[in-house]
Amino acid sequence: MKFITEMELRELYKREPFTTFALEPNTRITPGARQFLVDKRVTLVQAQQKQTAAKKNKAGREKPVTGSTNWCTEKLRRKMDYVESLLLLVGLEIWRAGDAGLAEEVMALLKYFRSVRNAEKEQKAPDTVQFWGWTEDEIKKRADDMEKHVDINESHYRLANGKEIILLNHVRAALREVEPALLEVYWDDDKQICVRQDLIDKVNLIINILCMIMWKRLGGNHGKD
C-alpha cells in the first residue's frame, strides 16, 4: 500500500496547480495531505473497486498494527538506520568544515531521531524533544509549517555555506521518507488512523527543527534567540 504525503502534494501543486486529485487503487492519503487538498479546494476522487474484490482484499489483508516483523517493518527500519547514519555523517562533515555549533545541533537531532527509532523497535513512547531551550509546543509554534517555505535548489551551492545547506536538505529529504514507511506498518484500515502517530509527530518535529536551522543559515530569523 502506498501513502501520499502532504509534501508530495505540495510539490505537485507547485509544479502545476490542479483542482482534482485521483487516488489510485491501494493508495492512501495522510491526514496532512487530505487537509492540504481541503485548503486548496481540490476534489479528492477515490478509484472505485468492485465490491467483491474489496471484500476479498479486506478479508485477506493482514492488519499492520502490531509492528510485527515483516517486509514493511524491515523496510521501515532500514530507512531509519539510513537516516541515523546520514545524520552522523553530515554532523561529521560539518564539524570538519569548522562549524562546531551547527555540528552540535545536528548531533542533537541525531539523538532525538535515535529515540524515535528505538521507540519503534521496542514499542514504547519516544523521548520528549527540547531544542534551544524550547518545548515541543514552542517549537511547533515557532516553526509555523516552515518546511514549505524552505526551498533548496541548485542556486544555493554558490553560497559560502552552500555545502552545509545542501547537506541539511539531504537529511530533510531522507527524513521525509520515514512517514510513509511508518504508515505502511502502522496504518489501521478499519479505524483509518495510524496507531503510531506519536512517531510521525516526532519525525515531523525534527524536520521542523531542521528547517529552522536551514532558515537561520539562509539569513532568516527563526533561529535561536
PDB file of C-alpha atoms in Angstrom:
ATOM      1  CA  MET A   1       0.000   0.000   0.000  1.00  0.00           C
ATOM      2  CA  LYS A   2       1.290   3.452  -0.936  1.00  0.00           C
ATOM      3  CA  PHE A   3       0.697   6.634   1.069  1.00  0.00           C
ATOM      4  CA  ILE A   4       0.617  10.124  -0.413  1.00  0.00           C
ATOM      5  CA  THR A   5       2.032  12.749   1.963  1.00  0.00           C
ATOM      6  CA  GLU A   6       1.345  16.461   2.255  1.00  0.00           C
ATOM      7  CA  MET A   7       4.784  17.423   0.957  1.00  0.00           C
ATOM      8  CA  GLU A   8       4.340  15.260  -2.143  1.00  0.00           C
ATOM      9  CA  LEU A   9       1.079  17.057  -2.903  1.00  0.00           C
ATOM     10  CA  ARG A  10       2.677  20.444  -2.265  1.00  0.00           C
ATOM     11  CA  GLU A  11       5.423  19.674  -4.766  1.00  0.00           C
ATOM     12  CA  LEU A  12       2.906  18.506  -7.375  1.00  0.00           C
ATOM     13  CA  TYR A  13       0.740  21.573  -6.807  1.00  0.00           C
ATOM     14  CA  LYS A  14       3.760  23.859  -7.031  1.00  0.00           C
ATOM     15  CA  ARG A  15       4.685  22.439 -10.437  1.00  0.00           C
ATOM     16  CA  GLU A  16       1.146  22.753 -11.753  1.00  0.00           C
ATOM     17  CA  PRO A  17      -1.987  23.627  -9.720  1.00  0.00           C
ATOM     18  CA  PHE A  18      -4.848  21.148 -10.010  1.00  0.00           C
ATOM     19  CA  THR A  19      -8.499  21.067  -8.978  1.00  0.00           C
ATOM     20  CA  THR A  20      -8.973  17.284  -8.777  1.00  0.00           C
ATOM     21  CA  PHE A  21      -6.724  14.591  -7.363  1.00  0.00           C
ATOM     22  CA  ALA A  22      -7.415  10.917  -8.063  1.00  0.00           C
ATOM     23  CA  LEU A  23      -6.180   8.188  -5.740  1.00  0.00           C
ATOM     24  CA  GLU A  24      -5.120   5.020  -7.487  1.00  0.00           C
ATOM     25  CA  PRO A  25      -6.119   1.610  -6.090  1.00  0.00           C
ATOM     26  CA  ASN A  26      -4.179   0.520  -2.986  1.00  0.00           C
ATOM     27  CA  THR A  27      -3.213   4.126  -2.297  1.00  0.00           C
ATOM     28  CA  ARG A  28      -3.985   6.087   0.864  1.00  0.00           C
ATOM     29  CA  ILE A  29      -3.605   9.747   1.750  1.00  0.00           C
ATOM     30  CA  THR A  30      -2.204  11.058   5.031  1.00  0.00           C
ATOM     31  CA  PRO A  31      -4.310  13.382   7.230  1.00  0.00           C
ATOM     32  CA  GLY A  32      -1.974  16.275   6.454  1.00  0.00           C
ATOM     33  CA  ALA A  33      -2.286  15.648   2.730  1.00  0.00           C
ATOM     34  CA  ARG A  34      -6.071  15.485   2.998  1.00  0.00           C
ATOM     35  CA  GLN A  35      -6.131  18.835   4.822  1.00  0.00           C
ATOM     36  CA  PHE A  36      -3.914  20.344   2.128  1.00  0.00           C
ATOM     37  CA  LEU A  37      -6.451  19.332  -0.526  1.00  0.00           C
ATOM     38  CA  VAL A  38      -9.248  20.850   1.560  1.00  0.00           C
ATOM     39  CA  ASP A  39      -7.310  24.106   1.968  1.00  0.00           C
ATOM     40  CA  LYS A  40      -6.681  24.296  -1.787  1.00  0.00           C
ATOM     41  CA  ARG A  41     -10.295  23.306  -2.579  1.00  0.00           C
ATOM     42  CA  VAL A  42      -9.092  20.279  -4.528  1.00  0.00           C
ATOM     43  CA  THR A  43     -11.612  17.482  -5.049  1.00  0.00           C
ATOM     44  CA  LEU A  44     -10.355  14.073  -3.948  1.00  0.00           C
ATOM     45  CA  VAL A  45     -11.529  11.202  -6.136  1.00  0.00           C
ATOM     46  CA  GLN A  46     -11.159   7.633  -4.902  1.00  0.00           C
ATOM     47  CA  ALA A  47     -10.898   4.981  -7.595  1.00  0.00           C
ATOM     48  CA  GLN A  48     -13.866   2.641  -7.424  1.00  0.00           C
ATOM     49  CA  GLN A  49     -13.259  -1.049  -6.909  1.00  0.00           C
ATOM     50  CA  LYS A  50     -15.654  -3.916  -7.322  1.00  0.00           C
ATOM     51  CA  GLN A  51     -17.397  -4.706  -4.073  1.00  0.00           C
ATOM     52  CA  THR A  52     -16.494  -8.382  -4.198  1.00  0.00           C
ATOM     53  CA  ALA A  53     -12.840  -7.607  -4.757  1.00  0.00           C
ATOM     54  CA  ALA A  54     -12.864  -5.100  -1.924  1.00  0.00           C
ATOM     55  CA  LYS A  55     -14.374  -7.653   0.462  1.00  0.00           C
ATOM     56  CA  LYS A  56     -11.851 -10.250  -0.590  1.00  0.00           C
ATOM     57  CA  ASN A  57      -8.964  -7.861  -0.071  1.00  0.00           C
ATOM     58  CA  LYS A  58     -10.261  -6.820   3.325  1.00  0.00           C
ATOM     59  CA  ALA A  59     -10.672 -10.418   4.447  1.00  0.00           C
ATOM     60  CA  GLY A  60      -7.200 -11.385   3.295  1.00  0.00           C
ATOM     61  CA  ARG A  61      -5.405  -8.246   4.403  1.00  0.00           C
ATOM     62  CA  GLU A  62      -3.070  -8.525   7.344  1.00  0.00           C
ATOM     63  CA  LYS A  63      -3.510  -5.542   9.644  1.00  0.00           C
ATOM     64  CA  PRO A  64      -0.091  -3.932  10.151  1.00  0.00           C
ATOM     65  CA  VAL A  65      -0.871  -2.525  13.583  1.00  0.00           C
ATOM     66  CA  THR A  66       1.365  -4.591  15.824  1.00  0.00           C
ATOM     67  CA  GLY A  67       4.736  -3.786  14.310  1.00  0.00           C
ATOM     68  CA  SER A  68       5.398  -7.499  13.818  1.00  0.00           C
ATOM     69  CA  THR A  69       8.419  -8.364  11.735  1.00  0.00           C
ATOM     70  CA  ASN A  70       7.541  -8.398   8.038  1.00  0.00           C
ATOM     71  CA  TRP A  71       8.916  -6.837   4.918  1.00  0.00           C
ATOM     72  CA  CYS A  72       7.250  -3.458   5.591  1.00  0.00           C
ATOM     73  CA  THR A  73       8.750  -3.343   9.059  1.00  0.00           C
ATOM     74  CA  GLU A  74      12.144  -4.318   7.690  1.00  0.00           C
ATOM     75  CA  LYS A  75      11.937  -1.579   5.056  1.00  0.00           C
ATOM     76  CA  LEU A  76      10.973   0.975   7.703  1.00  0.00           C
ATOM     77  CA  ARG A  77      13.846   0.026   9.973  1.00  0.00           C
ATOM     78  CA  ARG A  78      16.355   0.144   7.149  1.00  0.00           C
ATOM     79  CA  LYS A  79      15.155   3.637   6.255  1.00  0.00           C
ATOM     80  CA  MET A  80      15.546   4.695   9.873  1.00  0.00           C
ATOM     81  CA  ASP A  81      19.021   3.170  10.050  1.00  0.00           C
ATOM     82  CA  TYR A  82      19.919   5.118   6.918  1.00  0.00           C
ATOM     83  CA  VAL A  83      18.658   8.407   8.366  1.00  0.00           C
ATOM     84  CA  GLU A  84      20.622   7.828  11.560  1.00  0.00           C
ATOM     85  CA  SER A  85      23.831   7.086   9.652  1.00  0.00           C
ATOM     86  CA  LEU A  86      23.230  10.119   7.411  1.00  0.00           C
ATOM     87  CA  LEU A  87      22.821  12.442  10.393  1.00  0.00           C
ATOM     88  CA  LEU A  88      26.083  11.130  11.818  1.00  0.00           C
ATOM     89  CA  LEU A  89      27.892  11.603   8.504  1.00  0.00           C
ATOM     90  CA  VAL A  90      26.525  15.118   7.959  1.00  0.00           C
ATOM     91  CA  GLY A  91      27.427  16.103  11.508  1.00  0.00           C
ATOM     92  CA  LEU A  92      30.986  14.887  10.929  1.00  0.00           C
ATOM     93  CA  GLU A  93      31.287  16.729   7.598  1.00  0.00           C
ATOM     94  CA  ILE A  94      30.066  19.974   9.158  1.00  0.00           C
ATOM     95  CA  TRP A  95      32.396  19.584  12.134  1.00  0.00           C
ATOM     96  CA  ARG A  96      35.346  19.021   9.784  1.00  0.00           C
ATOM     97  CA  ALA A  97      34.322  22.182   7.921  1.00  0.00           C
ATOM     98  CA  GLY A  98      34.851  24.089  11.163  1.00  0.00           C
ATOM     99  CA  ASP A  99      31.260  24.824  12.203  1.00  0.00           C
ATOM    100  CA  ALA A 100      31.193  23.190  15.629  1.00  0.00           C
ATOM    101  CA  GLY A 101      27.937  24.896  16.641  1.00  0.00           C
ATOM    102  CA  LEU A 102      25.997  23.550  13.669  1.00  0.00           C
ATOM    103  CA  ALA A 103      27.592  20.122  14.103  1.00  0.00           C
ATOM    104  CA  GLU A 104      26.344  20.010  17.704  1.00  0.00           C
ATOM    105  CA  GLU A 105      22.821  20.856  16.542  1.00  0.00           C
ATOM    106  CA  VAL A 106      22.926  18.012  14.020  1.00  0.00           C
ATOM    107  CA  MET A 107      24.143  15.634  16.732  1.00  0.00           C
ATOM    108  CA  ALA A 108      21.234  16.732  18.926  1.00  0.00           C
ATOM    109  CA  LEU A 109      18.829  15.888  16.098  1.00  0.00           C
ATOM    110  CA  LEU A 110      20.573  12.527  15.781  1.00  0.00           C
ATOM    111  CA  LYS A 111      19.907  11.843  19.458  1.00  0.00           C
ATOM    112  CA  TYR A 112      16.199  12.586  19.102  1.00  0.00           C
ATOM    113  CA  PHE A 113      15.862  10.570  15.908  1.00  0.00           C
ATOM    114  CA  ARG A 114      17.593   7.619  17.566  1.00  0.00           C
ATOM    115  CA  SER A 115      14.955   7.869  20.294  1.00  0.00           C
ATOM    116  CA  VAL A 116      12.243   7.560  17.629  1.00  0.00           C
ATOM    117  CA  ARG A 117      13.969   4.555  16.084  1.00  0.00           C
ATOM    118  CA  ASN A 118      14.340   2.826  19.455  1.00  0.00           C
ATOM    119  CA  ALA A 119      10.725   3.644  20.361  1.00  0.00           C
ATOM    120  CA  GLU A 120       9.558   1.870  17.209  1.00  0.00           C
ATOM    121  CA  LYS A 121      11.724  -1.184  17.801  1.00  0.00           C
ATOM    122  CA  GLU A 122      10.877  -1.506  21.490  1.00  0.00           C
ATOM    123  CA  GLN A 123       7.234  -0.403  21.140  1.00  0.00           C
ATOM    124  CA  LYS A 124       7.477   2.429  23.643  1.00  0.00           C
ATOM    125  CA  ALA A 125       6.985   6.189  23.649  1.00  0.00           C
ATOM    126  CA  PRO A 126       9.783   8.330  22.165  1.00  0.00           C
ATOM    127  CA  ASP A 127      11.638  10.892  24.256  1.00  0.00           C
ATOM    128  CA  THR A 128      10.280  14.403  24.652  1.00  0.00           C
ATOM    129  CA  VAL A 129      12.079  16.862  22.381  1.00  0.00           C
ATOM    130  CA  GLN A 130      13.646  20.070  23.666  1.00  0.00           C
ATOM    131  CA  PHE A 131      15.759  22.278  21.426  1.00  0.00           C
ATOM    132  CA  TRP A 132      17.350  25.670  22.037  1.00  0.00           C
ATOM    133  CA  GLY A 133      15.580  25.574  25.399  1.00  0.00           C
ATOM    134  CA  TRP A 134      12.179  25.376  23.690  1.00  0.00           C
ATOM    135  CA  THR A 135       9.455  22.864  24.468  1.00  0.00           C
ATOM    136  CA  GLU A 136       7.757  20.849  21.735  1.00  0.00           C
ATOM    137  CA  ASP A 137       4.788  23.228  21.708  1.00  0.00           C
ATOM    138  CA  GLU A 138       7.103  26.226  21.385  1.00  0.00           C
ATOM    139  CA  ILE A 139       8.963  24.570  18.513  1.00  0.00           C
ATOM    140  CA  LYS A 140       5.702  23.871  16.683  1.00  0.00           C
ATOM    141  CA  LYS A 141       4.554  27.451  17.201  1.00  0.00           C
ATOM    142  CA  ARG A 142       7.830  28.977  16.023  1.00  0.00           C
ATOM    143  CA  ALA A 143       8.177  26.600  13.080  1.00  0.00           C
ATOM    144  CA  ASP A 144       4.700  27.530  11.798  1.00  0.00           C
ATOM    145  CA  ASP A 145       4.793  24.977   8.966  1.00  0.00           C
ATOM    146  CA  MET A 146       8.150  26.344   7.841  1.00  0.00           C
ATOM    147  CA  GLU A 147       9.113  23.349   5.708  1.00  0.00           C
ATOM    148  CA  LYS A 148       7.049  24.535   2.773  1.00  0.00           C
ATOM    149  CA  HIS A 149       8.961  27.851   2.808  1.00  0.00           C
ATOM    150  CA  VAL A 150      12.485  26.370   2.749  1.00  0.00           C
ATOM    151  CA  ASP A 151      13.073  25.552  -0.903  1.00  0.00           C
ATOM    152  CA  ILE A 152      16.638  24.465  -1.668  1.00  0.00           C
ATOM    153  CA  ASN A 153      17.823  24.269  -5.274  1.00  0.00           C
ATOM    154  CA  GLU A 154      20.983  24.353  -7.389  1.00  0.00           C
ATOM    155  CA  SER A 155      21.484  28.089  -6.805  1.00  0.00           C
ATOM    156  CA  HIS A 156      22.375  27.501  -3.159  1.00  0.00           C
ATOM    157  CA  TYR A 157      25.700  25.831  -3.916  1.00  0.00           C
ATOM    158  CA  ARG A 158      27.130  29.279  -4.674  1.00  0.00           C
ATOM    159  CA  LEU A 159      26.599  30.442  -1.094  1.00  0.00           C
ATOM    160  CA  ALA A 160      29.506  30.497   1.324  1.00  0.00           C
ATOM    161  CA  ASN A 161      27.674  27.933   3.451  1.00  0.00           C
ATOM    162  CA  GLY A 162      26.080  26.240   0.455  1.00  0.00           C
ATOM    163  CA  LYS A 163      27.580  22.824   1.187  1.00  0.00           C
ATOM    164  CA  GLU A 164      26.153  22.798   4.710  1.00  0.00           C
ATOM    165  CA  ILE A 165      22.716  23.903   3.475  1.00  0.00           C
ATOM    166  CA  ILE A 166      22.651  21.199   0.794  1.00  0.00           C
ATOM    167  CA  LEU A 167      23.764  18.529   3.280  1.00  0.00           C
ATOM    168  CA  LEU A 168      20.984  19.538   5.675  1.00  0.00           C
ATOM    169  CA  ASN A 169      18.493  19.441   2.818  1.00  0.00           C
ATOM    170  CA  HIS A 170      19.647  15.903   2.027  1.00  0.00           C
ATOM    171  CA  VAL A 171      18.873  14.933   5.620  1.00  0.00           C
ATOM    172  CA  ARG A 172      15.447  16.540   5.312  1.00  0.00           C
ATOM    173  CA  ALA A 173      14.690  14.533   2.171  1.00  0.00           C
ATOM    174  CA  ALA A 174      15.656  11.317   3.961  1.00  0.00           C
ATOM    175  CA  LEU A 175      13.521  12.187   6.997  1.00  0.00           C
ATOM    176  CA  ARG A 176      10.501  12.805   4.790  1.00  0.00           C
ATOM    177  CA  GLU A 177      10.637   9.185   3.612  1.00  0.00           C
ATOM    178  CA  VAL A 178      10.080   7.916   7.155  1.00  0.00           C
ATOM    179  CA  GLU A 179       6.420   8.987   7.474  1.00  0.00           C
ATOM    180  CA  PRO A 180       5.132   6.881   4.531  1.00  0.00           C
ATOM    181  CA  ALA A 181       7.155   3.919   5.805  1.00  0.00           C
ATOM    182  CA  LEU A 182       5.611   4.282   9.275  1.00  0.00           C
ATOM    183  CA  LEU A 183       2.148   4.493   7.744  1.00  0.00           C
ATOM    184  CA  GLU A 184       2.718   1.282   5.797  1.00  0.00           C
ATOM    185  CA  VAL A 185       3.455  -0.580   9.020  1.00  0.00           C
ATOM    186  CA  TYR A 186       1.087   1.065  11.496  1.00  0.00           C
ATOM    187  CA  TRP A 187      -1.978   2.062   9.487  1.00  0.00           C
ATOM    188  CA  ASP A 188      -5.258   0.674  10.860  1.00  0.00           C
ATOM    189  CA  ASP A 189      -7.506   0.428   7.819  1.00  0.00           C
ATOM    190  CA  ASP A 190     -10.673  -0.112   9.861  1.00  0.00           C
ATOM    191  CA  LYS A 191     -10.183   2.956  12.056  1.00  0.00           C
ATOM    192  CA  GLN A 192      -8.445   4.970   9.315  1.00  0.00           C
ATOM    193  CA  ILE A 193      -5.704   6.078  11.695  1.00  0.00           C
ATOM    194  CA  CYS A 194      -2.017   5.459  12.260  1.00  0.00           C
ATOM    195  CA  VAL A 195      -1.597   3.729  15.608  1.00  0.00           C
ATOM    196  CA  ARG A 196       1.921   5.174  15.984  1.00  0.00           C
ATOM    197  CA  GLN A 197       1.085   8.754  15.130  1.00  0.00           C
ATOM    198  CA  ASP A 198       3.351   9.729  18.024  1.00  0.00           C
ATOM    199  CA  LEU A 199       6.370   8.590  15.998  1.00  0.00           C
ATOM    200  CA  ILE A 200       5.242  10.538  12.937  1.00  0.00           C
ATOM    201  CA  ASP A 201       4.725  13.635  15.079  1.00  0.00           C
ATOM    202  CA  LYS A 202       8.271  13.360  16.443  1.00  0.00           C
ATOM    203  CA  VAL A 203       9.765  12.917  12.965  1.00  0.00           C
ATOM    204  CA  ASN A 204       7.869  15.975  11.731  1.00  0.00           C
ATOM    205  CA  LEU A 205       9.087  17.908  14.762  1.00  0.00           C
ATOM    206  CA  ILE A 206      12.683  17.009  13.891  1.00  0.00           C
ATOM    207  CA  ILE A 207      12.046  18.141  10.308  1.00  0.00           C
ATOM    208  CA  ASN A 208      10.669  21.447  11.607  1.00  0.00           C
ATOM    209  CA  ILE A 209      13.791  21.998  13.720  1.00  0.00           C
ATOM    210  CA  LEU A 210      15.979  21.156  10.737  1.00  0.00           C
ATOM    211  CA  CYS A 211      14.077  23.660   8.604  1.00  0.00           C
ATOM    212  CA  MET A 212      14.533  26.343  11.262  1.00  0.00           C
ATOM    213  CA  ILE A 213      18.270  25.639  11.273  1.00  0.00           C
ATOM    214  CA  MET A 214      18.353  25.947   7.481  1.00  0.00           C
ATOM    215  CA  TRP A 215      16.241  29.102   7.551  1.00  0.00           C
ATOM    216  CA  LYS A 216      18.596  30.663  10.071  1.00  0.00           C
ATOM    217  CA  ARG A 217      21.620  29.752   7.941  1.00  0.00           C
ATOM    218  CA  LEU A 218      19.908  31.363   4.958  1.00  0.00           C
ATOM    219  CA  GLY A 219      19.533  34.611   6.887  1.00  0.00           C
ATOM    220  CA  GLY A 220      16.104  34.096   8.430  1.00  0.00           C
ATOM    221  CA  ASN A 221      15.137  34.986  11.982  1.00  0.00           C
ATOM    222  CA  HIS A 222      13.609  31.748  13.257  1.00  0.00           C
ATOM    223  CA  GLY A 223      16.801  30.521  14.870  1.00  0.00           C
ATOM    224  CA  LYS A 224      17.885  30.540  18.467  1.00  0.00           C
ATOM    225  CA  ASP A 225      17.191  33.765  20.346  1.00  0.00           C
TER     226      ASP A 225
END
